[in-house]
PDB file of C-alpha atoms and ligand atoms in Angstrom:
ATOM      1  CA  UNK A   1     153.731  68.158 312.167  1.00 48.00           C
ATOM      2  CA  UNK A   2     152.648  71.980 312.441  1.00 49.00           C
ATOM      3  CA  UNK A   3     150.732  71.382 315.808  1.00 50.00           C
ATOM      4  CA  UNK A   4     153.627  71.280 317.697  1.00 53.00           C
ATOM      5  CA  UNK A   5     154.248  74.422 319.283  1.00 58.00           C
ATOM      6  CA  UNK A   6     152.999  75.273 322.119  1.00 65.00           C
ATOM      7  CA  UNK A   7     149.471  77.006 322.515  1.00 74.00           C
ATOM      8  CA  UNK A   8     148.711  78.421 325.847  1.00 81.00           C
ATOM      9  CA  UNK A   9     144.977  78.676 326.547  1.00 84.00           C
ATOM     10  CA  UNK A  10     143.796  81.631 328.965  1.00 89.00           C
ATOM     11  CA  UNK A  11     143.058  79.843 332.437  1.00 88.00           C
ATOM     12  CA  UNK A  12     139.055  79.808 332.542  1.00 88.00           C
ATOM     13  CA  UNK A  13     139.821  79.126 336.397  1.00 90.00           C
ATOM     14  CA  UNK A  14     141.332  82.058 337.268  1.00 90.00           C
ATOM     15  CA  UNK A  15     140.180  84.149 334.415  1.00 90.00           C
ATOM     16  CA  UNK A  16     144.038  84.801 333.813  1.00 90.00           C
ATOM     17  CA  UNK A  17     144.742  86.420 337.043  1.00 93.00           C
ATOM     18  CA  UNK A  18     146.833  83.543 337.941  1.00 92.00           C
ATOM     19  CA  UNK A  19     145.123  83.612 341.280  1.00 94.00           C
ATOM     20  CA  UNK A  20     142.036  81.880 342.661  1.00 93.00           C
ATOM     21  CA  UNK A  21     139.257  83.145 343.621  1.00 92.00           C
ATOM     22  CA  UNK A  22     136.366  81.259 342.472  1.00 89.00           C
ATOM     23  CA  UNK A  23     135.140  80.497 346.349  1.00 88.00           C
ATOM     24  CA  UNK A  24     132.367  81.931 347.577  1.00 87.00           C
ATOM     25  CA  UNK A  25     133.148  85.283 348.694  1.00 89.00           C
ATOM     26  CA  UNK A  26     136.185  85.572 346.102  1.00 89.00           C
ATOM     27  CA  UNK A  27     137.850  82.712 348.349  1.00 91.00           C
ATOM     28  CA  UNK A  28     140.274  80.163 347.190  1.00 92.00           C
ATOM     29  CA  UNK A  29     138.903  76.999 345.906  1.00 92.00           C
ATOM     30  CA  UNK A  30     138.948  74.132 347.559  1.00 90.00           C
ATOM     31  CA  UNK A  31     140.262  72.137 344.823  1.00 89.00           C
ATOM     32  CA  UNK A  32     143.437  74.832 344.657  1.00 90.00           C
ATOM     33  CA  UNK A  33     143.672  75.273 348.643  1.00 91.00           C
ATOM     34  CA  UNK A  34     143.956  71.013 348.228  1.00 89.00           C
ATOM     35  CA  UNK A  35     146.895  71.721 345.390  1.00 84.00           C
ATOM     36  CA  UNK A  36     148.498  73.719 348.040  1.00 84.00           C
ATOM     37  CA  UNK A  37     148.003  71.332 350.482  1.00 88.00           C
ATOM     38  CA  UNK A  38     146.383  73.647 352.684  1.00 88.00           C
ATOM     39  CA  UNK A  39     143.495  73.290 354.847  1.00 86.00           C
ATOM     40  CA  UNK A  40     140.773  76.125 355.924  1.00 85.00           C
ATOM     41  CA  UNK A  41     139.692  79.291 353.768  1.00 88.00           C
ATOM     42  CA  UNK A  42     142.555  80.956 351.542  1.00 89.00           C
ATOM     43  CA  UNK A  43     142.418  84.123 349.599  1.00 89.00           C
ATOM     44  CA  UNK A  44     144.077  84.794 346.538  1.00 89.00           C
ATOM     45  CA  UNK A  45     145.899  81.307 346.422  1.00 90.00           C
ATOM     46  CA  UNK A  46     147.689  80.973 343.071  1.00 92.00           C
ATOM     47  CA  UNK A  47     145.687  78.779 340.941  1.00 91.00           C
ATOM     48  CA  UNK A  48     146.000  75.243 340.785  1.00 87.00           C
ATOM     49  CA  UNK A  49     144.970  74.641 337.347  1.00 85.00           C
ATOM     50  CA  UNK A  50     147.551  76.658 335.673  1.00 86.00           C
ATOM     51  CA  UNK A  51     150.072  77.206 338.359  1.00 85.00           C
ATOM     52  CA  UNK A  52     149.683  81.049 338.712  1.00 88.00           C
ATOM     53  CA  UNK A  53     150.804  81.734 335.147  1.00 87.00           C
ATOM     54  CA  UNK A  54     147.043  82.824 334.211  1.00 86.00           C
ATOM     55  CA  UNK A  55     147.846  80.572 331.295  1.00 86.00           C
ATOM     56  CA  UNK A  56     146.953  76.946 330.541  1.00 81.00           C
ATOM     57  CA  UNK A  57     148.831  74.218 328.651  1.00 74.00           C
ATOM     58  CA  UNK A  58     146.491  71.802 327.346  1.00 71.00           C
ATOM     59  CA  UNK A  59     147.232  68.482 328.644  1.00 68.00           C
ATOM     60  CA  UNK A  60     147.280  66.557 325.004  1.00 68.00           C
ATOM     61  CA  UNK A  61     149.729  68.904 324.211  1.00 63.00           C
ATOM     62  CA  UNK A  62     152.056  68.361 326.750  1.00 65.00           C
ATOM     63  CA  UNK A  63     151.649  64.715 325.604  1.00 64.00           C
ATOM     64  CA  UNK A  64     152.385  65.592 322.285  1.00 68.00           C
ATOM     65  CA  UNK A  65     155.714  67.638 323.088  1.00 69.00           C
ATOM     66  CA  UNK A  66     157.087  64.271 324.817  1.00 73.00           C
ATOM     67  CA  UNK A  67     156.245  62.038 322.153  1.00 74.00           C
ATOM     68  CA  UNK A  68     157.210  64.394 319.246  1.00 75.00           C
ATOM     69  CA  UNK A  69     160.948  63.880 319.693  1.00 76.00           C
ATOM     70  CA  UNK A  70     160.635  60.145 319.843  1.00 82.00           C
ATOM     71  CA  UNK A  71     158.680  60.748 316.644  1.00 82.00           C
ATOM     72  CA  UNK A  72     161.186  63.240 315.122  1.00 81.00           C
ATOM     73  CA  UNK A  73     163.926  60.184 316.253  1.00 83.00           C
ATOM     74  CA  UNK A  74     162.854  57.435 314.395  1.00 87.00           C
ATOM     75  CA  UNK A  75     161.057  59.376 311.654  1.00 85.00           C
ATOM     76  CA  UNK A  76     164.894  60.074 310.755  1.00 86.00           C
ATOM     77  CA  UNK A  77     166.184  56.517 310.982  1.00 90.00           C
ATOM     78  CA  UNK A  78     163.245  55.393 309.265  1.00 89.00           C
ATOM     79  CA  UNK A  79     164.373  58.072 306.186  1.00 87.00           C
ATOM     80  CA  UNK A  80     168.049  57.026 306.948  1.00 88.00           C
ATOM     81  CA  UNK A  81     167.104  53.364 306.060  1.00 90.00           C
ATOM     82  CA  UNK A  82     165.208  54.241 303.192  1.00 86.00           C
ATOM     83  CA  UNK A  83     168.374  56.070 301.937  1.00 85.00           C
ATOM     84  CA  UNK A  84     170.240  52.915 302.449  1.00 88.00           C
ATOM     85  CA  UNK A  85     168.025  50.874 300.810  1.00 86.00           C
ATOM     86  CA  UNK A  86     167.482  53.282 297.653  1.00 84.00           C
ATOM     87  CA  UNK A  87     171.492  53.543 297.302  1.00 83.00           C
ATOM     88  CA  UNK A  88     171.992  50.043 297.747  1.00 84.00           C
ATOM     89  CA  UNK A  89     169.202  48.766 295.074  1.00 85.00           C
ATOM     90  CA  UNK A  90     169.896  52.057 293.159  1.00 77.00           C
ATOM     91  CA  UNK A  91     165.689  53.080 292.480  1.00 76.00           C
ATOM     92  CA  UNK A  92     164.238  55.540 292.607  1.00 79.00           C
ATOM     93  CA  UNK A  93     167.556  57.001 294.779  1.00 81.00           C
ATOM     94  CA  UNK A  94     167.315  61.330 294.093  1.00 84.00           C
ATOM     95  CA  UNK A  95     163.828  61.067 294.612  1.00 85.00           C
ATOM     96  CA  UNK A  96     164.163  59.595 298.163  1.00 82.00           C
ATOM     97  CA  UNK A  97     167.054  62.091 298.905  1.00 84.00           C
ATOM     98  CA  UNK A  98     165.173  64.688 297.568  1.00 88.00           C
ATOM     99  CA  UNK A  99     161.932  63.907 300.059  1.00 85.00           C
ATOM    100  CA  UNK A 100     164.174  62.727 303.122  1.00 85.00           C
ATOM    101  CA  UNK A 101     166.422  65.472 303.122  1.00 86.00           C
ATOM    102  CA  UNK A 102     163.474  68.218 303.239  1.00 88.00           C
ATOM    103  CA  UNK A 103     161.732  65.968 305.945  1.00 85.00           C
ATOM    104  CA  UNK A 104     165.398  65.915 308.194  1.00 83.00           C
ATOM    105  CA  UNK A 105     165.861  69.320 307.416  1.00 86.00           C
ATOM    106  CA  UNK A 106     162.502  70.647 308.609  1.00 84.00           C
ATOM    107  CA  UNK A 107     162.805  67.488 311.666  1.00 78.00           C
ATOM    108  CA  UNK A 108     166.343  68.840 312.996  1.00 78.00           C
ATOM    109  CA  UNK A 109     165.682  72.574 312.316  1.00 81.00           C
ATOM    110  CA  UNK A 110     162.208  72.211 314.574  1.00 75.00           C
ATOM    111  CA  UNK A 111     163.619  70.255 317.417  1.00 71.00           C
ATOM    112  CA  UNK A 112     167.267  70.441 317.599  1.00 67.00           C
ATOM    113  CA  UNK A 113     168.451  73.669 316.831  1.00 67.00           C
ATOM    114  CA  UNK A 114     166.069  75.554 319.695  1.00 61.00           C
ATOM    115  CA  UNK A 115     166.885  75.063 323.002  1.00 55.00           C
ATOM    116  CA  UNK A 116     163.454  73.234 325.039  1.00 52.00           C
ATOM    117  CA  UNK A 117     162.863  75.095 328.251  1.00 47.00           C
TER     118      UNK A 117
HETATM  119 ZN1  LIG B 201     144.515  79.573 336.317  1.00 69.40          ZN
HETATM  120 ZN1  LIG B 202     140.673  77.269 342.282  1.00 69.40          ZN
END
């Protein structure tokens, strides 16, 4: 659950600049003139690979940052259940509110109370 945050990679395609120039002659590539949808010879096009930020979001992790909420989601129903069922057949009952209420705790405090840009 710690791999969540984001890591940024530095952009091997623009070697951070945020622009392109891996053409020959410091040109534009033509896979980022095509992101631009631009035709001919460009200079200094922002890169296509990381958008101009000079920084690079791998793609698993964008992936990940979707399905992590939908994880978080029923990771706390699933715990809410096994509350429910504890209380209701009375076993092993602090020891489940003990776990579950760390694991909501550290689930609402990670992806509720920050605001996801
Ligand atoms: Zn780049
Ligand atoms: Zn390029």
């Amino acid at each position: 659950m710690s791999a969540i945050t984001a890591t940024l990679y530095p952009c091997a395609h623009c070697k951070e600049t945020g622009a392109c120039s891996t053409g020959h002659n410091g040109l534009s590539c033509a896979v980022c003139v095509g992101e631009h949808t631009l035709k001919g010879e460009h200079y200094g096009l922002a890169c296509g690979v990381c958008g101009g930020m000079g920084k690079a979001e791998p793609r698993t992790e964008r992936i990940n940052k979707r399905m992590a909420p939908i994880l978080a989601y029923s990771m706390v129903i699933l715990l809410l259940i096994a509350i429910g069922l504890a209380a209701y057949t009375n076993k092993h009952l602090s020891e489940i509110l003990a776990f579950a209420g760390t694991v909501i705790g550290a689930i609402t405090g990670h992806y509720f109370s920050r605001s996801e840009t």
